[in-house]
mmCIF file of C-alpha atoms in Angstrom:
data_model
loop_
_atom_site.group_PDB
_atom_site.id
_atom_site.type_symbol
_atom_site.label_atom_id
_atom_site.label_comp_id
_atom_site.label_asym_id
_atom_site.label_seq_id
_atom_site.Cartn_x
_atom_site.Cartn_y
_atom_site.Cartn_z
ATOM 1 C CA UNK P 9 -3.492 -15.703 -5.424
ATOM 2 C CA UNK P 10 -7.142 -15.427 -4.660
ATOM 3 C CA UNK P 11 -6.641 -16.449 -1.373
ATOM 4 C CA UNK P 12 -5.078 -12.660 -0.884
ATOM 5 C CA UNK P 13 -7.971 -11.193 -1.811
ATOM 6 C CA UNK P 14 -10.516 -13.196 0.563
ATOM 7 C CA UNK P 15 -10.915 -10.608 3.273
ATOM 8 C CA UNK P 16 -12.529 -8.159 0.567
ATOM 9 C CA UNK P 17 -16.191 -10.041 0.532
ATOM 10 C CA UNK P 18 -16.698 -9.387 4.132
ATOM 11 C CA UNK P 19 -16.061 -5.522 4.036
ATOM 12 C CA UNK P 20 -18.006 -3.156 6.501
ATOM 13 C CA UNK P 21 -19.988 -6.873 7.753
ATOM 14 C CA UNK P 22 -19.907 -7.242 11.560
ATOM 15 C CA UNK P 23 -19.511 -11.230 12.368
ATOM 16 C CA UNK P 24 -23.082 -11.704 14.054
ATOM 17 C CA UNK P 25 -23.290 -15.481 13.495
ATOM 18 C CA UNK P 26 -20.665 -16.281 15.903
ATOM 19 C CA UNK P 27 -22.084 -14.975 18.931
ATOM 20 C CA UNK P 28 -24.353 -17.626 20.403
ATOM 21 C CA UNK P 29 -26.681 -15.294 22.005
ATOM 22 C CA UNK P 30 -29.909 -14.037 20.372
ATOM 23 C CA UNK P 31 -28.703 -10.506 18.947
ATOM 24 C CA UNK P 32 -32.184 -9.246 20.279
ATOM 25 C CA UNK P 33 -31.564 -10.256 24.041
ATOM 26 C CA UNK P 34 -28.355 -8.136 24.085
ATOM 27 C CA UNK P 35 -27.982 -5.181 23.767
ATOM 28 C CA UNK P 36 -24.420 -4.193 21.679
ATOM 29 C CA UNK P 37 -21.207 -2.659 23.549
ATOM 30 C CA UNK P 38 -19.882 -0.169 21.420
ATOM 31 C CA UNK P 39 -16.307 1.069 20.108
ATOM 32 C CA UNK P 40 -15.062 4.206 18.816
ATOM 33 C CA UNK P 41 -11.760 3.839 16.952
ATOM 34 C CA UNK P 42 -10.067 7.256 15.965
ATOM 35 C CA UNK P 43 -7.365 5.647 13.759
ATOM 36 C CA UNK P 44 -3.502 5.336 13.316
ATOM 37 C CA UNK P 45 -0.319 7.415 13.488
ATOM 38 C CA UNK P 46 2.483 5.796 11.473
ATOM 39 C CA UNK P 47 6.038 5.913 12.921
ATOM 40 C CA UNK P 48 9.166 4.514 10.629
ATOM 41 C CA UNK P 49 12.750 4.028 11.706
ATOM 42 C CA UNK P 50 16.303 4.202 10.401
ATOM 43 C CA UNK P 51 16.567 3.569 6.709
ATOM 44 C CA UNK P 52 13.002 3.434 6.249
ATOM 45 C CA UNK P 53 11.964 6.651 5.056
ATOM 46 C CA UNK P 54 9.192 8.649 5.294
ATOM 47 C CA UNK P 55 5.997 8.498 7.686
ATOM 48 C CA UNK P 56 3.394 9.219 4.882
ATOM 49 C CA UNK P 57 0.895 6.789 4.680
ATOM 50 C CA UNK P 58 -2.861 7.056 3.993
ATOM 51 C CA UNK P 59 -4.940 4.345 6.180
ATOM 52 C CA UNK P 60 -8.517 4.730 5.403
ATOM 53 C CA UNK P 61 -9.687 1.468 6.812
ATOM 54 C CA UNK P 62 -9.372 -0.613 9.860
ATOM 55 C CA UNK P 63 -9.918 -4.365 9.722
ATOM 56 C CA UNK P 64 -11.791 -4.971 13.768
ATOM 57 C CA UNK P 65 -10.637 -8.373 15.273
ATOM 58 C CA UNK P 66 -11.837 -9.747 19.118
ATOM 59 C CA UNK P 67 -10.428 -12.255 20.864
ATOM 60 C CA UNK P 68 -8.856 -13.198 17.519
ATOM 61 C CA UNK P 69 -12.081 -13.372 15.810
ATOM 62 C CA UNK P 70 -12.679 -11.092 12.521
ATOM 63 C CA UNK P 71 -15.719 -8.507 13.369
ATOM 64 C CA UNK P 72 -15.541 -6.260 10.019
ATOM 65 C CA UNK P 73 -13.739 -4.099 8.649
ATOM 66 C CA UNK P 74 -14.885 0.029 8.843
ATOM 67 C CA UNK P 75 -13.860 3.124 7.123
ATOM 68 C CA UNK P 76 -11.839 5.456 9.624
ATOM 69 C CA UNK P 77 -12.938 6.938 12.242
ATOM 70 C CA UNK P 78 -14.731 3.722 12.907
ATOM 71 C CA UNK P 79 -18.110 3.302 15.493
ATOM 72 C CA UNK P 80 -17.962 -0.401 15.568
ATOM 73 C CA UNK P 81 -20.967 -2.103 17.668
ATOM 74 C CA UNK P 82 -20.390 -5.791 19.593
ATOM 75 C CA UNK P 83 -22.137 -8.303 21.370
ATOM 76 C CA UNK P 84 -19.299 -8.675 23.715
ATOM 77 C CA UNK P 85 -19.226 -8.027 27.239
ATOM 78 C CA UNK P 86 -15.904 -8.472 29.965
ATOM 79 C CA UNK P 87 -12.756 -8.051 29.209
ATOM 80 C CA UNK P 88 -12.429 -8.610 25.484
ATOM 81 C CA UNK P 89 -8.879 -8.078 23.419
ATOM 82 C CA UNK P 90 -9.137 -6.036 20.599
ATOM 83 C CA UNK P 91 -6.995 -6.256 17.286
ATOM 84 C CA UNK P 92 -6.798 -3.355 14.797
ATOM 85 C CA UNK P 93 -5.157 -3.988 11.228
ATOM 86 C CA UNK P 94 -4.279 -0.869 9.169
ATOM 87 C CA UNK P 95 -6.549 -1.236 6.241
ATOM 88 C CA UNK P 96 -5.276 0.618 2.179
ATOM 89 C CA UNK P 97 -7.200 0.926 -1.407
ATOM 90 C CA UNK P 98 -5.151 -1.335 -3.103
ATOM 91 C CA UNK P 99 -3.902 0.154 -6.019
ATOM 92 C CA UNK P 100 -6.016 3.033 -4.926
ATOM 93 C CA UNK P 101 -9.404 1.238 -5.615
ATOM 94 C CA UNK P 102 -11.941 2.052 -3.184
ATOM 95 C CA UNK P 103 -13.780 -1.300 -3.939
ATOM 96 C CA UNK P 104 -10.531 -3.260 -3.120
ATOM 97 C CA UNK P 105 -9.576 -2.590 0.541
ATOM 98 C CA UNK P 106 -6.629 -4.519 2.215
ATOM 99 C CA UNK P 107 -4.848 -5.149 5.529
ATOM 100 C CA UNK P 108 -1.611 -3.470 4.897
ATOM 101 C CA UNK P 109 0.873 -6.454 5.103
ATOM 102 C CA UNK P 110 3.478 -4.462 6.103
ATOM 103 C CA UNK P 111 1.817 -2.178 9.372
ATOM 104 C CA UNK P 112 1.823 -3.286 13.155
ATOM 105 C CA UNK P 113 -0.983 -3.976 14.232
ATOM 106 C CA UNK P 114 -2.705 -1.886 17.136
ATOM 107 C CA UNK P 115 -3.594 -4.257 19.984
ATOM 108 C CA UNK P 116 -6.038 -3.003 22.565
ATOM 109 C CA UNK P 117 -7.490 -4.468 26.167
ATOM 110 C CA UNK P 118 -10.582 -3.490 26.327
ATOM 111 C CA UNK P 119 -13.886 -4.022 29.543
ATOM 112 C CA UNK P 120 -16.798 -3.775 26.846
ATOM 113 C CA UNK P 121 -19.963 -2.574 28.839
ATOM 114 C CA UNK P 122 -23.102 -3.414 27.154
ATOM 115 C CA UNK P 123 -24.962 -0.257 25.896
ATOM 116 C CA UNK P 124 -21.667 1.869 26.694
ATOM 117 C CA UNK P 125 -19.249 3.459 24.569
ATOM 118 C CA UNK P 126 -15.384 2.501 24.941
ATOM 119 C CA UNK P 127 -13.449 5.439 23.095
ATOM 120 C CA UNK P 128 -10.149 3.829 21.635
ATOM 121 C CA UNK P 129 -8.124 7.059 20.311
ATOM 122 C CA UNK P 130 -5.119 7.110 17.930
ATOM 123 C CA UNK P 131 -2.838 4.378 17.657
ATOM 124 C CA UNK P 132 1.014 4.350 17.030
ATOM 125 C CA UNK P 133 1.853 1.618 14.863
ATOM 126 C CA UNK P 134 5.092 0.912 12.625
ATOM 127 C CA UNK P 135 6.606 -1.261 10.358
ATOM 128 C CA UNK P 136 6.594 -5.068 11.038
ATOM 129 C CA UNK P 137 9.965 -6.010 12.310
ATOM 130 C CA UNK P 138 10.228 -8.684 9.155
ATOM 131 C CA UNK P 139 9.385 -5.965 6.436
ATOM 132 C CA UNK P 140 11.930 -5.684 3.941
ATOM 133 C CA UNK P 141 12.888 -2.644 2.230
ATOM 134 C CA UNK P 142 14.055 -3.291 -1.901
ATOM 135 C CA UNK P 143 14.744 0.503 -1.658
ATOM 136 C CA UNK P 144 13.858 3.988 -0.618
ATOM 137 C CA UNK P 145 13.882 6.834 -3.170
ATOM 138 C CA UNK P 146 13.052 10.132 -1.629
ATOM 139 C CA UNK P 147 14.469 12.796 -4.350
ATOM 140 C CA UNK P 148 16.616 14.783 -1.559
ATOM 141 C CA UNK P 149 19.295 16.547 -3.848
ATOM 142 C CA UNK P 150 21.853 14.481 -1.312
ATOM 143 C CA UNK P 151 20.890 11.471 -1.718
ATOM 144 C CA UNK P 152 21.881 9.018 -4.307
ATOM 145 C CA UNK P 153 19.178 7.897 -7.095
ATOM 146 C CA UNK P 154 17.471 5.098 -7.670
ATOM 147 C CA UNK P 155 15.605 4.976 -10.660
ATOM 148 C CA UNK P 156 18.305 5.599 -13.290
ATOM 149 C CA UNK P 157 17.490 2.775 -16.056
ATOM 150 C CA UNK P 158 16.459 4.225 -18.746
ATOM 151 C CA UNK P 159 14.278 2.208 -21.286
ATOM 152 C CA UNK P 160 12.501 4.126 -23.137
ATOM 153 C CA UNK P 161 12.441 8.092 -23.430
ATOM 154 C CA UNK P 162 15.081 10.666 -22.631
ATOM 155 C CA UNK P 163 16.585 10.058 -19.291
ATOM 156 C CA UNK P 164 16.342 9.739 -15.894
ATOM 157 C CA UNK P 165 13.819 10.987 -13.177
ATOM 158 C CA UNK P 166 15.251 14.394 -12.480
ATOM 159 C CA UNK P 167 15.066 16.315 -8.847
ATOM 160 C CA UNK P 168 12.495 19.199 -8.996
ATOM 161 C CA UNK P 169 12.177 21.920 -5.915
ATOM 162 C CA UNK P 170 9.262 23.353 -7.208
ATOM 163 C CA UNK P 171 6.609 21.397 -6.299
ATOM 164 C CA UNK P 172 7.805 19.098 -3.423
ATOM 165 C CA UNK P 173 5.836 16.422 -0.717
ATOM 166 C CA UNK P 174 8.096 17.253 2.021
ATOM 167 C CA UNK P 175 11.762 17.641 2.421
ATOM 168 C CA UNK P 176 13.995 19.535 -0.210
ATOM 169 C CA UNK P 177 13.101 17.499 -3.436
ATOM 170 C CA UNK P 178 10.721 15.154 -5.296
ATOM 171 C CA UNK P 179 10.877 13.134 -8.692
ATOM 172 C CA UNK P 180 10.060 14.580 -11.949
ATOM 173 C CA UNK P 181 9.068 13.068 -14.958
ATOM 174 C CA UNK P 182 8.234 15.184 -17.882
ATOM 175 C CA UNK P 183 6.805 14.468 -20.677
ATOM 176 C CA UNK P 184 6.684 16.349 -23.705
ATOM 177 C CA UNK P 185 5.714 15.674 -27.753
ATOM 178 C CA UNK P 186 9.747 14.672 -28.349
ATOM 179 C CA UNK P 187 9.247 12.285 -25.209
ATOM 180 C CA UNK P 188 5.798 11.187 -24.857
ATOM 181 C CA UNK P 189 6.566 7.800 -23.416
ATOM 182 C CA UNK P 190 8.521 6.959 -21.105
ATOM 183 C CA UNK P 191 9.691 3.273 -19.371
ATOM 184 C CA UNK P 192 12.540 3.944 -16.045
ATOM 185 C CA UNK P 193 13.436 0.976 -13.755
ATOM 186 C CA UNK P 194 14.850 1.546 -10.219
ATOM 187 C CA UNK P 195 18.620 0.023 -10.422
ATOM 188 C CA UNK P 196 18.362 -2.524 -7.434
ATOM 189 C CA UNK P 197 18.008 -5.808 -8.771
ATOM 190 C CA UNK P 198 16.425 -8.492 -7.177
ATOM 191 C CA UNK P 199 17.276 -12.256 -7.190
ATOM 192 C CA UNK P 200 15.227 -14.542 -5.269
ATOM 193 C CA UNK P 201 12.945 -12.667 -3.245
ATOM 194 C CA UNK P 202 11.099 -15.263 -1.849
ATOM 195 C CA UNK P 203 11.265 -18.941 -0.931
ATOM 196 C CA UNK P 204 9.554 -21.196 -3.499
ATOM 197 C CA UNK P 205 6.374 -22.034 -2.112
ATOM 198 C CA UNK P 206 5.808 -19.326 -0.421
ATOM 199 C CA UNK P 207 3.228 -16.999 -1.177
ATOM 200 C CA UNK P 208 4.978 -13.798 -1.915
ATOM 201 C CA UNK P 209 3.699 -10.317 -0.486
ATOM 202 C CA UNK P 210 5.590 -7.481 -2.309
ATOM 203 C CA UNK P 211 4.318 -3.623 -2.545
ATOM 204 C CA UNK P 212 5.298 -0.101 -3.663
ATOM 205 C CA UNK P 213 4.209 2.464 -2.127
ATOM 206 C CA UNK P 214 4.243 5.977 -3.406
ATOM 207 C CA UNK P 215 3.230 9.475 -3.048
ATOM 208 C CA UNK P 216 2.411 11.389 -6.093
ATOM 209 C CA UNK P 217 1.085 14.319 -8.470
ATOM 210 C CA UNK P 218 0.409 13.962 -11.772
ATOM 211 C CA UNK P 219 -1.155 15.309 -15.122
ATOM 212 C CA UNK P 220 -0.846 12.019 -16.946
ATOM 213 C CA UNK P 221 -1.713 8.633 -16.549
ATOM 214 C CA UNK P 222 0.969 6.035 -15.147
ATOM 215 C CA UNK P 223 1.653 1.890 -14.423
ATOM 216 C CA UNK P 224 3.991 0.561 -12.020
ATOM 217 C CA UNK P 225 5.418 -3.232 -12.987
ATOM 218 C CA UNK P 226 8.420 -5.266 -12.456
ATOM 219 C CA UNK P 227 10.682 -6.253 -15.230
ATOM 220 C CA UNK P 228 13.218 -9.206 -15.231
ATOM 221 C CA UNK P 229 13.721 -13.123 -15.840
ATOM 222 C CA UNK P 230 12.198 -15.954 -14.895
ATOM 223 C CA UNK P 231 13.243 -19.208 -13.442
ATOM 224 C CA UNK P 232 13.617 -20.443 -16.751
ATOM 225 C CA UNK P 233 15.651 -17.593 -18.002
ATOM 226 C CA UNK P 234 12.959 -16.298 -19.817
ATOM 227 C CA UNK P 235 12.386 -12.636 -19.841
ATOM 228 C CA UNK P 236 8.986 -10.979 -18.694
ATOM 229 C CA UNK P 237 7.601 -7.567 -18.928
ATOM 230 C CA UNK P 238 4.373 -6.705 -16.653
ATOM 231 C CA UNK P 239 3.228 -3.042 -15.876
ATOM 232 C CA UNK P 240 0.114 -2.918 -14.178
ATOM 233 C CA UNK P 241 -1.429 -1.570 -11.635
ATOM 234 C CA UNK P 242 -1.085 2.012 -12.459
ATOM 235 C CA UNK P 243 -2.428 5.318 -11.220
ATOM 236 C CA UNK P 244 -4.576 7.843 -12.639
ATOM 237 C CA UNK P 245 -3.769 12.154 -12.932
ATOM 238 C CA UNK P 246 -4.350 13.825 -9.925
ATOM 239 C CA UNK P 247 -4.172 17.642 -9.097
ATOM 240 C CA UNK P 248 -2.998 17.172 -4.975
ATOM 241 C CA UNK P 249 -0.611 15.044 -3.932
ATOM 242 C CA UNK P 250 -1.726 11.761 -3.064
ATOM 243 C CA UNK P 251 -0.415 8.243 -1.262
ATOM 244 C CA UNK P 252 -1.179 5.213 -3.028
ATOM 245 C CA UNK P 253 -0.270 1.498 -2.431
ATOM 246 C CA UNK P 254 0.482 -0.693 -5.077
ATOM 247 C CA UNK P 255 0.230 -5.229 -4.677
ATOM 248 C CA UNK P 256 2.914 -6.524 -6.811
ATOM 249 C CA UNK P 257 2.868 -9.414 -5.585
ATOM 250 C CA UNK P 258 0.081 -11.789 -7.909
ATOM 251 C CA UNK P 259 2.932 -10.000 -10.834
ATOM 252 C CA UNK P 260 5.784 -11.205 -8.711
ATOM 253 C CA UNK P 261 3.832 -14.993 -8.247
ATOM 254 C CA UNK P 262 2.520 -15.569 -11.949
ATOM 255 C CA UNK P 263 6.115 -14.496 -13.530
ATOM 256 C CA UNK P 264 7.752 -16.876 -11.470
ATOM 257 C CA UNK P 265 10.340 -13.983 -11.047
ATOM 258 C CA UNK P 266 14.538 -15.028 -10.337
ATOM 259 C CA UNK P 267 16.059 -11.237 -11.402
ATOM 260 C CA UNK P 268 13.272 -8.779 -11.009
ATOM 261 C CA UNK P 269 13.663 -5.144 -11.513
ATOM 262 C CA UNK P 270 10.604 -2.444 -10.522
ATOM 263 C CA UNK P 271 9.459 0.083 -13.085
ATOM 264 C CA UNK P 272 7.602 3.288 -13.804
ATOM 265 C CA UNK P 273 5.956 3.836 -17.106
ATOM 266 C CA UNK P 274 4.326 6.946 -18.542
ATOM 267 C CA UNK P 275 2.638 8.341 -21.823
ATOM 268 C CA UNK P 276 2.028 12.134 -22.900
ATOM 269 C CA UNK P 277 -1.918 12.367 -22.966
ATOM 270 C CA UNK P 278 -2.973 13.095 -27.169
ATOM 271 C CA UNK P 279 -4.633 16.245 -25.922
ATOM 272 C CA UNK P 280 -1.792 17.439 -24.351
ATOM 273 C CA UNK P 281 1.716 19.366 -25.565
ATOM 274 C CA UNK P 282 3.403 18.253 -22.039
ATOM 275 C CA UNK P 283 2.206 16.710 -18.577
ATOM 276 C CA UNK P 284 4.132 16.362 -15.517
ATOM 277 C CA UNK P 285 4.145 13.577 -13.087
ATOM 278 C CA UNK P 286 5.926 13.695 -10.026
ATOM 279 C CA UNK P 287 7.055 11.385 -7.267
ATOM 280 C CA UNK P 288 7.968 11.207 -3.498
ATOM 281 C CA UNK P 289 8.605 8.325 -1.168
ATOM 282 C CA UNK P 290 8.409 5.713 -3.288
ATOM 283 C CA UNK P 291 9.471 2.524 -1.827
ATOM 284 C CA UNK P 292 9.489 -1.216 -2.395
ATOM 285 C CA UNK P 293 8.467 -3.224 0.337
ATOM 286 C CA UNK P 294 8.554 -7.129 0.775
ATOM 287 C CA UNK P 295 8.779 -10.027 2.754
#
């Protein structure tokens, strides 16, 4: 799997070495980039997202990748097409950035001017047409629930008004000293997600609010009928509400995964009598 993880050891480096001209003789064109306005369809739930990068690409060649908004200089001059991938923390690590496998990208025509500024403002991007969605839990009181497999603790996540993202409900998980650990699955599960051989790409994404510390996994069998158990990444407590994107997919790959399940688990901090965690938009993405 390291080859999903290449991208990473060029972050914020412009590609200088391919240009043939002496940087010195040429003075840089320059481009603003504002960033990205997500737009999702039927049956695939919310808009949130949280795009901090963007991963710059000319004529198809990578230029670096910039935290948002982005002032990105070139040594490019004439018509030049530009290519903007949505860049995430993955797993909510700063130091791991990622194109978002699962995001349009923005594609831009551009007349670079040496010297002069071209100002590139928001761009609307969606899902790719090939994403898949496992499934969409967004805690409306309407709406049927996903994560009702109950593991460990002392039952499902419940609907809470109190304290919502957006809409009329989120997900509440609360633990106390009689149920300080806690271990829920979603109930779709999953048999063959991917082609053998193929490398797999498979998120959750997520908003959330919590006062304890988290890990999201999959659970399941193997291709030898073997069951396996990994939780990890997780998240951290955090006072606002926050987007994060979790890579399942190295999980997915080493498990060698043929009935997969996703999970949530959660443990009562020893300092503390009860901690809430709650949930919003959380949704399992693959292809």
């Amino acid at each position: 799997m390291s080859s999903m993880r290449f991208a990473v050891l060029f972050f914020v480096l412009p590609l200088v070495g391919f240009f043939s001209c002496n940087p010195e003789e040429q003075e840089p064109a320059y481009v603003t980039f504002e960033g990205f306005n997500l737009s999702t369809g039927i049956n695939q739930g919310s808009n949130s997202s949280a795009i901090e990068n963007v991963w710059v690409f000319a004529d198809n060649v990578y230029l670096g990748t910039y935290s948002l908004p982005a002032r990105i200089p070139m040594l490019l001059s004439g018509p030049t097409t530009l290519r903007f991938e949505a860049g995430v923390k993955e797993n909510g690590i700063s130091s791991t950035p990622q194109i978002y496998p699962f995001y349009q990208a923005a594609t831009v025509e551009a007349d670079l001017i040496p010297g002069e500024i071209t100002a590139i403002g928001r761009q609307n991007i969606s899902y790719r047409s090939n994403a898949v969605f496992g499934f969409i839990e967004s805690f409306e009181p309407d709406e049927q629930r996903v994560f009702n497999t109950v593991i460990i603790g002392n039952g499902p996540i419940q609907t809470t008004a109190t304290d919502v993202f957006e809409g009329d409900g989120s997900g509440l998980i609360r633990l106390t000293d009689s149920n300080n650990l806690v271990e829920i699955l979603a109930d779709p599960i999953f048999e063959a997600l991917f082609d053998q051989g193929v490398e797999p790409r498979i998120w959750l994404e997520m908003d959330f609010k919590s006062e304890a510390t988290g890990l999201v996994g999959l659970v399941g069998t193997n291709l030898e009928n073997q069951l396996f158990r990994s939780f990890n990444p997780g998240f951290l407590p955090r006072e606002e509400w926050t987007k994060i994107y979790f890579n399942l997919s190295e999980i997915y790959f080493n498990s060698r995964a043929n009935l997969t399940q996703a999970g949530i688990t959660a443990f009562l901090p020893e300092e503390m009598n009860q901690a809430d965690i709650l949930l919003d938009n959380v949704k399992l993405v693959y292809r």
